[in-house]
XYZ file of C-alpha atoms in Angstrom:
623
model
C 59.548 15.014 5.076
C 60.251 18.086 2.962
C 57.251 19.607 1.471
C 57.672 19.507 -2.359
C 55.465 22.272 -4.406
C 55.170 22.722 -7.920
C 57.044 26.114 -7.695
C 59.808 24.215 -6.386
C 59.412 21.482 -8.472
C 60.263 23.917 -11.518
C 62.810 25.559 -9.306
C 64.745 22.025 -9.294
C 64.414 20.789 -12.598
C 67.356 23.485 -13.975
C 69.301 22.105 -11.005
C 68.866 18.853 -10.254
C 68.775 17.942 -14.108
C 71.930 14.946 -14.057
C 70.933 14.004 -10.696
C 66.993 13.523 -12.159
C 68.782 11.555 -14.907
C 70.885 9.241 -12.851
C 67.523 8.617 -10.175
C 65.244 8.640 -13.317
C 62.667 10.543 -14.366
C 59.917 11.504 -11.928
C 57.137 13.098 -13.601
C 55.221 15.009 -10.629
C 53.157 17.075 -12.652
C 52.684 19.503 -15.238
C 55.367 22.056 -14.514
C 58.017 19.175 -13.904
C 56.812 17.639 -16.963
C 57.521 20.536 -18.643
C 61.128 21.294 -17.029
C 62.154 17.607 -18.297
C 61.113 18.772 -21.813
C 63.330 21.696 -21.790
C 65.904 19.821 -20.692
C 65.462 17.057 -23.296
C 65.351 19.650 -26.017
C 68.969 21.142 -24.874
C 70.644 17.815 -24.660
C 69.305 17.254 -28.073
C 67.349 14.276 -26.949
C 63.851 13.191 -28.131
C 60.990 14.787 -26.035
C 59.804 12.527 -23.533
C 56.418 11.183 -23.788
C 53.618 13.209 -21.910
C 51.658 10.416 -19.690
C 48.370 8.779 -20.171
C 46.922 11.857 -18.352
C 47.344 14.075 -21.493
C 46.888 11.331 -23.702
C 44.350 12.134 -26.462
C 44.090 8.645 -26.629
C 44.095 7.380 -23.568
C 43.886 3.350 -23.351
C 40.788 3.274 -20.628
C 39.460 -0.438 -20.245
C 35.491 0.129 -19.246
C 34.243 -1.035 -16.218
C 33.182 -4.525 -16.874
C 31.972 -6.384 -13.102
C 32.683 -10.053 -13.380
C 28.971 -11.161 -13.173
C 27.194 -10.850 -9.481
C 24.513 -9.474 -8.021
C 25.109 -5.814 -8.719
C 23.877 -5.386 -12.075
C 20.744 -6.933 -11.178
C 20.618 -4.679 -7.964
C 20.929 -1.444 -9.946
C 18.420 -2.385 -12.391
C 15.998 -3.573 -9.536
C 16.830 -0.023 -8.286
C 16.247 1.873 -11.135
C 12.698 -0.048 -11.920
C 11.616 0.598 -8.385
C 12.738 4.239 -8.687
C 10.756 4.676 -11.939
C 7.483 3.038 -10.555
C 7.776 5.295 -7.244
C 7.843 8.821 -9.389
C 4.037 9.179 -9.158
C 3.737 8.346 -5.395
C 6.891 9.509 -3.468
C 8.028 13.153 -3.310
C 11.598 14.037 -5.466
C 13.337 14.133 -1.949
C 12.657 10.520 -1.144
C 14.289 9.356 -4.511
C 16.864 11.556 -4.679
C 19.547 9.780 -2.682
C 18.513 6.306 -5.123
C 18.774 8.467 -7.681
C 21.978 10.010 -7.179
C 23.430 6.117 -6.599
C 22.171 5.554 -9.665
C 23.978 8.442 -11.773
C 27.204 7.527 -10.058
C 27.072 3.820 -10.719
C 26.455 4.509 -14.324
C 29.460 7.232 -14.420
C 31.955 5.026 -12.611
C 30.853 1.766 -14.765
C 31.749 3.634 -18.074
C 35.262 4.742 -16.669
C 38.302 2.063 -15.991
C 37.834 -1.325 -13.924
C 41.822 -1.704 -13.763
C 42.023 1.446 -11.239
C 40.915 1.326 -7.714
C 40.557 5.186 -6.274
C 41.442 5.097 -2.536
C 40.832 8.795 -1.224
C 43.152 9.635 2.254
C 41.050 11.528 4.526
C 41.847 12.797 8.387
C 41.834 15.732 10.489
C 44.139 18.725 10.594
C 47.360 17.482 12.228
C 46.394 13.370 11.842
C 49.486 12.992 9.621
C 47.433 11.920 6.540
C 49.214 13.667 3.935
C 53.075 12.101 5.446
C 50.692 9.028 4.985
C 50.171 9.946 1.625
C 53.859 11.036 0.704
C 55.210 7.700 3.030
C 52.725 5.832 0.498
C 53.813 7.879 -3.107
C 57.428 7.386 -1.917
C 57.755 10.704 -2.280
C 57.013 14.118 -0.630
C 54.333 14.793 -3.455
C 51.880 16.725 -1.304
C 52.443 19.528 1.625
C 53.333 18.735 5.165
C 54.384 21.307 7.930
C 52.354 23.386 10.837
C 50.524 25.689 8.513
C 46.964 24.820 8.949
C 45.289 23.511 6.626
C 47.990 22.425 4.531
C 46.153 20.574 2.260
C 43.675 22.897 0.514
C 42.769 20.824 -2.849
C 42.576 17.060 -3.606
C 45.878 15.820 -4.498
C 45.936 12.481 -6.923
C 49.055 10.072 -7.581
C 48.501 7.572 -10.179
C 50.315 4.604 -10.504
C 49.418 3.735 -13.921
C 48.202 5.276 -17.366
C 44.566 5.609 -18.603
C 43.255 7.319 -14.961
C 42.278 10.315 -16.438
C 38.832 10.031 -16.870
C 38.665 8.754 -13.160
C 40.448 11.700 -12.208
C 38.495 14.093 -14.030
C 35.388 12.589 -12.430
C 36.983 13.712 -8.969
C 37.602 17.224 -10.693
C 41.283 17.026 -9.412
C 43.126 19.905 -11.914
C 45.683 18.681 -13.841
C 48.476 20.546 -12.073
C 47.535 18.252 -9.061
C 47.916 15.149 -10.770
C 51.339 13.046 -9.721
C 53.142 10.049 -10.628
C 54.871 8.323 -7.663
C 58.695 8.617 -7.794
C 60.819 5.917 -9.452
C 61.432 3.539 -6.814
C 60.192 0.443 -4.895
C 56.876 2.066 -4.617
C 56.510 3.046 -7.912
C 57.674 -0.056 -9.728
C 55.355 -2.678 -7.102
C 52.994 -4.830 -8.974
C 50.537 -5.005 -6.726
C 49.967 -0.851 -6.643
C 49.936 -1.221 -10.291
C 46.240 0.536 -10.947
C 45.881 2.263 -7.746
C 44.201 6.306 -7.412
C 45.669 7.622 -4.288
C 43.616 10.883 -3.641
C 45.143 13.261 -0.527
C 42.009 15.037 0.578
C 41.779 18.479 3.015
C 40.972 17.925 6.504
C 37.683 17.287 6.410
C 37.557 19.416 10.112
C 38.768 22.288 8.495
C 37.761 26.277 9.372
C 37.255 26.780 5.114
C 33.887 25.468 4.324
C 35.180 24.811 0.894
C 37.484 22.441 2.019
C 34.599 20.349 4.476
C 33.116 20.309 0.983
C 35.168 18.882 -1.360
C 35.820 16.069 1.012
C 32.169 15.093 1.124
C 31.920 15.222 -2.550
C 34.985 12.910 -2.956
C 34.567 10.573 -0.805
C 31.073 9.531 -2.388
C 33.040 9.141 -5.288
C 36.086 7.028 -4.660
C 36.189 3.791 -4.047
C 37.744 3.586 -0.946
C 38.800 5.239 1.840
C 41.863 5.402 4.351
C 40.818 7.007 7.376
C 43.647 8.834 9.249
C 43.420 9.388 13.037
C 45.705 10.335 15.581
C 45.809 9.291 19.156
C 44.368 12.681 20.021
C 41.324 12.858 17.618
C 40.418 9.187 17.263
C 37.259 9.865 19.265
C 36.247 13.099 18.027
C 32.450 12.928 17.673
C 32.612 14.798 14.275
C 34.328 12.280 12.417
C 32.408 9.293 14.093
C 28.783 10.716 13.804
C 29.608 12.910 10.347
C 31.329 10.089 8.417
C 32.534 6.942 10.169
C 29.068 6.158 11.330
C 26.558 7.041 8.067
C 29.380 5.017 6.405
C 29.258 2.226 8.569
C 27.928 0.028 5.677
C 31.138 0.794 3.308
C 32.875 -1.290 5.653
C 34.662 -3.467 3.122
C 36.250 -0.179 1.694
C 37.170 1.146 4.406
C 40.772 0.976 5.801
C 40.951 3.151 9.230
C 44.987 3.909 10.273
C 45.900 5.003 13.511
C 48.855 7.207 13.141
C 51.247 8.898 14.644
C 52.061 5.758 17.315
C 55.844 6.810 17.957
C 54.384 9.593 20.178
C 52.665 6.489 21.959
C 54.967 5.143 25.187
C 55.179 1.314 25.493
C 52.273 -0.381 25.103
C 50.046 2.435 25.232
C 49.759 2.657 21.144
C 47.898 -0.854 21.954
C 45.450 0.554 24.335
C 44.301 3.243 22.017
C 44.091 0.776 18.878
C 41.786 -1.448 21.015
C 39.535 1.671 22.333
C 39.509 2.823 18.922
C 38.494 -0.770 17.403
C 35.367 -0.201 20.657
C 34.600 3.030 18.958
C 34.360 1.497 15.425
C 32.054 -1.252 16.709
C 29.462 0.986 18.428
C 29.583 3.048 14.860
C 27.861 0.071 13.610
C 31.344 -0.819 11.455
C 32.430 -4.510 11.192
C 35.820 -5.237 11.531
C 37.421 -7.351 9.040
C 38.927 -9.783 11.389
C 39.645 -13.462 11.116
C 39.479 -13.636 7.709
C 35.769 -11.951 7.669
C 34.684 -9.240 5.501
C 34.785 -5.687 7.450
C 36.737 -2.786 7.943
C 40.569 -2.884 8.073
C 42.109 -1.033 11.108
C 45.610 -0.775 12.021
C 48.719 1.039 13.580
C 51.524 2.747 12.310
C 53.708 5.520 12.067
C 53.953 7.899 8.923
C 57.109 9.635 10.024
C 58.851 6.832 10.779
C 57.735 4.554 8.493
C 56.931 1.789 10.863
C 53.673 -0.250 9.794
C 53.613 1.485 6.601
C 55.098 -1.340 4.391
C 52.159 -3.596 6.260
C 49.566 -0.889 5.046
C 51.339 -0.835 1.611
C 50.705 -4.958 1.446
C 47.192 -4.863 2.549
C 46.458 -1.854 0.062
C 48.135 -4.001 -2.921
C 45.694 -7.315 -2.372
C 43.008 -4.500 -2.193
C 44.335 -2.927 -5.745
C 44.769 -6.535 -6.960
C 41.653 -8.026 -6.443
C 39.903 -5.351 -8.556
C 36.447 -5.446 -6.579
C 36.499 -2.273 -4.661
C 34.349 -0.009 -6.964
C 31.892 -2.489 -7.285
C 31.796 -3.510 -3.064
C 31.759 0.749 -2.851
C 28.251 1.061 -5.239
C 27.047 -2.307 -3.449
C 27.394 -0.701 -0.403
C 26.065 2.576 -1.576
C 22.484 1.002 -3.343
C 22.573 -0.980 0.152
C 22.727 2.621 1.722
C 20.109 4.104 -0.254
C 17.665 0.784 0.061
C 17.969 1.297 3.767
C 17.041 5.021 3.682
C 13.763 3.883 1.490
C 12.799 0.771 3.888
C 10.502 2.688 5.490
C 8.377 3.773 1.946
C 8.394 0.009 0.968
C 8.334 -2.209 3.601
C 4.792 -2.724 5.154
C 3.509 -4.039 8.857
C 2.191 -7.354 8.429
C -0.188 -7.648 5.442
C -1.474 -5.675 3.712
C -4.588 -5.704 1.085
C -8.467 -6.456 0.709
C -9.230 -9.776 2.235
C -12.357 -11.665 1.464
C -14.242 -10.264 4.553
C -13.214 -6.438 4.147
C -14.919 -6.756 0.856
C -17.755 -9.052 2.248
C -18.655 -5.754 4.592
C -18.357 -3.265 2.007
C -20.983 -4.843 -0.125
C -23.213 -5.403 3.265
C -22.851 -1.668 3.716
C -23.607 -0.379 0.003
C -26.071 -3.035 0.291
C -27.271 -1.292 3.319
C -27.197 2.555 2.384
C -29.081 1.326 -1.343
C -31.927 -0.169 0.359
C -31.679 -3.536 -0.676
C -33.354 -5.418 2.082
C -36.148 -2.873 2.088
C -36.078 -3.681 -2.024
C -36.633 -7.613 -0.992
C -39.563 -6.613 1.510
C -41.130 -4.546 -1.144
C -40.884 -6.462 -3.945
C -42.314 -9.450 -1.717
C -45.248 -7.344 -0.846
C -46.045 -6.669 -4.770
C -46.013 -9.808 -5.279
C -48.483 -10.547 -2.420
C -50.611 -7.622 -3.586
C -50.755 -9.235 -7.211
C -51.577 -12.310 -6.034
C -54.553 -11.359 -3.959
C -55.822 -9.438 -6.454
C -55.913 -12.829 -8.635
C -56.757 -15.054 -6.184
C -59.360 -13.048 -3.415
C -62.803 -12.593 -3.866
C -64.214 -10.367 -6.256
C -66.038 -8.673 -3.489
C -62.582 -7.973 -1.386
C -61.316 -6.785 -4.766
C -64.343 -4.817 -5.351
C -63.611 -2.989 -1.583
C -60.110 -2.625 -2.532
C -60.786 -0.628 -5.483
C -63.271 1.950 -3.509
C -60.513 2.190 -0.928
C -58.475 2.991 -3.492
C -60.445 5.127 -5.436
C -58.989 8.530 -6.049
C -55.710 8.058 -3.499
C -53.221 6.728 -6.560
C -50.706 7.101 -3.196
C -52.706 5.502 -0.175
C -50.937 3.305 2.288
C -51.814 0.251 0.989
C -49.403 1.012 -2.218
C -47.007 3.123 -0.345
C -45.967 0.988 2.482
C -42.903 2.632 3.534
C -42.011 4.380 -0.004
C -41.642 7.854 1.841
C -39.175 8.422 3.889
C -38.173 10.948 6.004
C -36.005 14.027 4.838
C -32.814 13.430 7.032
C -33.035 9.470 5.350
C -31.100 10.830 2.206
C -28.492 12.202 4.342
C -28.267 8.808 6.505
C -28.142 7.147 3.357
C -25.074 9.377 1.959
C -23.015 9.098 5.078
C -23.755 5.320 5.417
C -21.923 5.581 1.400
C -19.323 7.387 2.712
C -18.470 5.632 5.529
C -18.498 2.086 3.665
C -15.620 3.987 1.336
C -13.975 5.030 4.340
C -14.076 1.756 6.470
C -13.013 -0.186 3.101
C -10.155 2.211 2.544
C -8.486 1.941 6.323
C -8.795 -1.848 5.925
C -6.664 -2.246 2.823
C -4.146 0.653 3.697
C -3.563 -1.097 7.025
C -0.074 -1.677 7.260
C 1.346 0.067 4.005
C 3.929 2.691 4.268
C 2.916 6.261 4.555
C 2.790 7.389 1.259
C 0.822 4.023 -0.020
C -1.632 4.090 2.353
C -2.124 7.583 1.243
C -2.211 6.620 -2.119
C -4.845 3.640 -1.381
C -7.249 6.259 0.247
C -6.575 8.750 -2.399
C -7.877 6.484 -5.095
C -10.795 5.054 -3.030
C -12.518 8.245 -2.313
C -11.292 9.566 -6.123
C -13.293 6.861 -7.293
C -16.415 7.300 -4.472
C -17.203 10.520 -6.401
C -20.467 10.097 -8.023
C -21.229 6.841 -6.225
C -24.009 7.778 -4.013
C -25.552 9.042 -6.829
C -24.809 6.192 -8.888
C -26.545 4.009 -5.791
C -29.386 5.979 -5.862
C -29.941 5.386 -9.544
C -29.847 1.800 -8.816
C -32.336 2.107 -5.911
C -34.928 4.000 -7.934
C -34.920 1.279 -10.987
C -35.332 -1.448 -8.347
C -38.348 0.912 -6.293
C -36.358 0.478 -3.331
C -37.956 2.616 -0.254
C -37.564 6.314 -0.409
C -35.142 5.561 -3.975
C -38.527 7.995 -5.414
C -37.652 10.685 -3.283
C -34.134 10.719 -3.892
C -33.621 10.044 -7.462
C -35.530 10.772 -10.614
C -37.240 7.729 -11.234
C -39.863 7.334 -14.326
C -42.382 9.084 -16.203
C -44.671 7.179 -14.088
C -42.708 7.646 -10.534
C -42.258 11.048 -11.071
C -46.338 11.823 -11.861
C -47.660 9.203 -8.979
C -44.508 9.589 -6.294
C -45.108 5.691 -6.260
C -42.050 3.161 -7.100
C -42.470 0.569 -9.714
C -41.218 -2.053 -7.556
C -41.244 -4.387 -10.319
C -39.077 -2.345 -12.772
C -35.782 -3.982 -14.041
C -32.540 -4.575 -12.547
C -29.644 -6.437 -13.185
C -32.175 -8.468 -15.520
C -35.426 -8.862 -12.981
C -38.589 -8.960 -14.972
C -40.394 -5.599 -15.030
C -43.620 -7.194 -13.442
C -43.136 -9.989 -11.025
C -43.966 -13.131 -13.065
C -47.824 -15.077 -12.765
C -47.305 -18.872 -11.739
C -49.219 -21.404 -14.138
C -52.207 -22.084 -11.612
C -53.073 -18.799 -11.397
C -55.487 -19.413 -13.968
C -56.796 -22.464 -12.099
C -57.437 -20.289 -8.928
C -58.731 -17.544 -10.638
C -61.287 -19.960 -12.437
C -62.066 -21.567 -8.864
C -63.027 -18.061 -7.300
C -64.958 -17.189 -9.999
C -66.852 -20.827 -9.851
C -67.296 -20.000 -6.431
C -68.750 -16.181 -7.004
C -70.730 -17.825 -9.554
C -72.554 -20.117 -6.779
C -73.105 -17.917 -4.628
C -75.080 -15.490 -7.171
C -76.761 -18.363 -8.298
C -77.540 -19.552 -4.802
C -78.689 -15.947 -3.944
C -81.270 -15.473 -7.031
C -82.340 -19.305 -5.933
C -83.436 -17.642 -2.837
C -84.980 -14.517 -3.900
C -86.967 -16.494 -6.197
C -88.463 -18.753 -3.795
C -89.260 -15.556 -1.364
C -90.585 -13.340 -4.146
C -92.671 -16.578 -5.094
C -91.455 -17.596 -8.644
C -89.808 -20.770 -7.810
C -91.226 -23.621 -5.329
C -90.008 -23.185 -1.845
C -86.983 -25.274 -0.545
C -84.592 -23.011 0.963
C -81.700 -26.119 2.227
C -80.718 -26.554 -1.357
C -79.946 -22.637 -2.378
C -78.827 -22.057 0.660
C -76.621 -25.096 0.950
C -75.044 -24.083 -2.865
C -74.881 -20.234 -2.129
C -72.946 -21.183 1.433
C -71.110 -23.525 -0.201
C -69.796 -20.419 -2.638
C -69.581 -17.924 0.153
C -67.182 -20.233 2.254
C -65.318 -21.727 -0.876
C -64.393 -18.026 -2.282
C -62.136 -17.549 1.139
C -61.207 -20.559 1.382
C -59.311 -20.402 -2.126
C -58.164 -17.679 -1.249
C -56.246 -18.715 1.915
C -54.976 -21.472 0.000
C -53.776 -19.553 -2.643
C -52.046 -16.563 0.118
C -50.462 -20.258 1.783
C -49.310 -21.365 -2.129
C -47.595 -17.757 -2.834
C -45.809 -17.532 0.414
C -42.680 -19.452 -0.635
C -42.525 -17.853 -3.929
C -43.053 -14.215 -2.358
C -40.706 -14.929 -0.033
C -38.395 -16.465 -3.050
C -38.982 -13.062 -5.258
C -38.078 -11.046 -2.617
C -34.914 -12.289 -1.920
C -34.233 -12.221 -5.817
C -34.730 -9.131 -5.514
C -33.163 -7.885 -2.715
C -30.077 -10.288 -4.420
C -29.753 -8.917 -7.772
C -29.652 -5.042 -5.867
C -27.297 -6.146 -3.773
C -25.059 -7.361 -6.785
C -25.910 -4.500 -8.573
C -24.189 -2.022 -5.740
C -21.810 -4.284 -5.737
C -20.795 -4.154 -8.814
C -20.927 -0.618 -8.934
C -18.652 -0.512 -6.120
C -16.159 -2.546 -7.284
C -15.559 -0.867 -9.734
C -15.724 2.565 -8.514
C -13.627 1.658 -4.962
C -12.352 -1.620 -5.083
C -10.888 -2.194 -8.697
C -8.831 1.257 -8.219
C -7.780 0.170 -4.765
C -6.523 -3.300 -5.626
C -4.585 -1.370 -8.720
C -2.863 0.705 -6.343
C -2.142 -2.449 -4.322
C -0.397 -4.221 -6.842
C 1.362 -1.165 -7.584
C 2.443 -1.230 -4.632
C 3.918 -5.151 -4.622
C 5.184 -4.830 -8.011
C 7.430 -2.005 -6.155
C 7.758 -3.864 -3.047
C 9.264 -7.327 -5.192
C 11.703 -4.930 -7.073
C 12.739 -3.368 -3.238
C 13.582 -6.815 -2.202
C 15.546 -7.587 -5.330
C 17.489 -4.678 -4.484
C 17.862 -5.711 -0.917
C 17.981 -9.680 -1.274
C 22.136 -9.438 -1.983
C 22.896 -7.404 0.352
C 26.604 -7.281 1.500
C 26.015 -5.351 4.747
C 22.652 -6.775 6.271
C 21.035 -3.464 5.802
């Protein structure tokens, strides 16, 4: 074909002006447009009306999808993308968020044109493809290389403009195919045909404007030639990162009148091998996939076939919306790996089971229990035991406000506040690893992040807890009260979650109390007895004063073991209430310190993770 420019375009309108006439009009582009003015205006005839493309008023009908799954998908997409902002970097969301912007610019622009961009490599025939297709030689053919420097567009209808615009094709590359059985087929009626540079071209300005159009059309008619059908560039730069687009994709082997016999068959089935190993399917028995085919350009044999298949494709009016189907299932599969988790994922029941044994653990609790059992074995005996035990007690006692026998184990070693901190700080670790098993990198981060954000402060907080419940060493560590702080002695009775600030006194103390003191009573009574008789004031008769004074120096122990055998359950009971309400009261304090802003980020993360599988549930490629 004869390469047609718009010099020569002007060149031909003061010539060719009757012929133009008799053919009709072909309006080519600007400077042809103008020409036929010109020539109007010296025949005296009305000026002929400017197309759609200069229109001020162009009649665009928005892009209105017939129902589907897409809308859904791109508002899945844009929730998803809006709830990731705070935990993935701008990189990760940029290719969603691109899909995004160009969804919502091609849905405001026409649904009754379908842009299908012509791309190949220098020599593939693509723009004789292009001209065979316009039914005319609209854009540049010949050896030169690259002969095709800037996107070409032939529309076959009005109200394009704003599509074209979008592609930022200048207005003196916009055509009109020429009058003819081309031009006046209903079935190309809407159709964008875009000739694009060779995308292997030496200008890197060329290599670029091919990668910007062809994310923005809506389909694409690959060009090879029996030479370059293989080249790794186009199958690893484009065919196979587009292998999802398959539905928009029509791939043409060219040039097959340089093929002998049935050769042009053997490279159409290598080339349909090629395809497959991209990951492309191939629309074949009436599935959904790529369309691949044979032809020749030059001599225009398969091209009517290509014409057909282009026309149902024009027709059916579903190509922009399978192109940003197939580019939100693109970006979904780039994010799979920042959404979709191993297994599954969370705090279980036992994971927060061990965290509360270990904050029990590091607060003391157990050692709470013990001590709060002992007080209330120490109380008790003081009620209950003899007045003379009580009366050694006290002389033990006297002076040494801190002896032993109040102390127990209150003092601890130095390096116990340490142990005590690291046991913290391992329980928030442990905790952490067990509910951001499984999630994505930048969850699990996330998870860990807010756990030990919210472990600030909490041995301290602990400690707190340890020294108003006179847990072990709690003294030490902590403040304690006015009366902790002057005696270095817990008040293992002091209030927690509720407990009583003195364990409580059981209703027969009294009666015990009474009985030891009935008991001290006979045995002073049976002692003067005695004393009288041997100093010589009362008659002699020692088995009766000796009989009631025995009888009060066995009875007093004897009480007293059964009152040590009546407070053993309740100790025992205290104790554990004690050791209980600490171990809530860590509990509590790590829940909501750790565990409340863990399980937040959690169901952050599946609020995220239901709209990622909205976005992915109608998926037309399997991706």
């Amino acid at each position: 074909m004869t390469a047609v420019t718009d010099e020569d375009q002007g060149n031909d309108s003061g010539t060719g002006k009757t012929d133009e006439r008799e053919a009709g009009r072909w309006d080519d582009g600007l400077i042809a447009r103008r020409a036929a003015a010109a020539e109007a205006r010296e025949a005296g005839e009305t000026e002929p009306r400017t197309p759609a493309e200069d229109d001020p008023d162009p009649q665009v009908e928005a892009y209105a999808p017939a129902g589907g799954p897409l809308p859904t998908r791109l508002d899945a997409l844009r929730e998803l993308v809006g709830l990731s902002r705070a935990r993935l970097d701008r990189d990760t969301l940029a290719e969603a968020g691109r899909v995004l912007d160009e969804a919502a610019a091609r849905q405001r622009l026409s649904s009754r044109h379908t842009v299908i961009a012509v791309a190949g490599a220098t020599g593939s025939g693509k723009s004789t493809l292009f001209n065979a297709l316009a039914g005319a030689p609209i854009s540049d053919t010949g050896l030169r290389r690259p002969t095709t420097s800037q996107p070409i567009a032939c529309s076959w209808t009005d109200g394009a403009a704003g599509l074209l615009d979008r592609l930022a094709v200048p207005g003196r590359l916009r055509r009109r195919p020429h009058p003819g059985p081309a031009a006046f087929d209903e079935a190309l009626q809407g159709l964008v045909l875009v000739d694009l540079p060779d995308h292997d071209s030496a200008a890197t300005e060329h290599r670029t404007q091919v990668d910007r159009v062809l994310a923005l059309v809506d389909a694409v008619i690959w060009v090879v030639d029996p030479e370059k059908y293989a080249d790794a560039a186009l199958h690893e730069r484009y065919l196979r990162p587009l292998a999802g687009h398959a539905e928009v994709t029509f791939v043409v082997l060219n040039q097959t009148d340089r093929l002998p016999g049935e050769a042009a068959d053997l490279v159409l089935d290598d080339l349909r091998r090629l395809l497959d190993e991209d990951g492309i399917a191939l629309g074949e028995h009436g599935e959904p996939g790529a369309t691949v085919m044979s032809l020749s350009a030059l001599t225009g044999d398969g091209v009517p076939e290509l014409r057909e298949m282009i026309g149902r494709f024009v027709q059916d009016r579903t190509a922009a919306t399978r192109r940003l189907s197939a580019d939100v299932d693109a970006a979904a599969a780039r994010l799979r790996r920042v959404y979709v988790a191993e297994g599954r994922p969370g705090l279980g029941e036992r994971a927060r089971d061990e965290f509360t044994d270990r904050l029990a653990e590091a607060v003391g609790a157990v050692a709470a229990g013990q001590a709060a059992e002992r007080e209330w074995r120490r109380n008790a005996s003081r009620a209950c035991g003899t007045p003379w035990l009580r009366l050694w007690r006290w002389y033990e006692n006297r002076g040494l406000p801190g002896s032993l026998d109040r102390l127990g184990q209150a003092l601890t070693p130095p390096e116990e506040e340490l142990t005590a901190r690291q046991r913290v700080e391992q329980a928030v670790r442990i905790v952490a690893d067990a509910a951001a098993d499984g999630l994505p990198g930048p969850w699990a981060q996330a998870v860990r992040e807010a756990a030990f954000t919210g472990a600030q402060g909490l041995p301290e907080a602990l400690d707190e807890l340890a020294v108003r419940a006179g847990a072990p060493g709690a003294s030490k560590r902590g403040g304690g009260t006015e009366e902790e702080r002057s005696t270095g002695v817990p008040v293992v009775g002091a209030p927690v979650g509720g407990r009583p600030a003195k364990p409580p006194r059981p209703k027969w103390w009294p009666a015990a109390v009474l009985a030891q003191v009935s008991m001290t009573l006979l045995q002073i009574f049976g002692g003067l007895w005695l004393v009288g008789q041997i100093i010589g004031v009362l008659e002699p008769g020692l088995v009766t004063p000796a009989l009631i004074m025995l009888a009060g120096v066995v009875g007093g122990p004897l009480v007293e073991w059964a009152c040590a055998a009546a407070i053993r359950g309740p100790a025992r009971r205290y104790g554990q209430d004690a050791e209980r309400r600490l171990r809530e009261a860590a509990a509590g304090c790590g829940r909501a310190r750790v565990l409340d802003p863990v399980a937040a980020e959690l169901v952050r993360y599946r609020e995220v993770r239901e709209r990622y599988v909205t976005v992915t549930e109608f998926s037309t490629t399997g991706r």
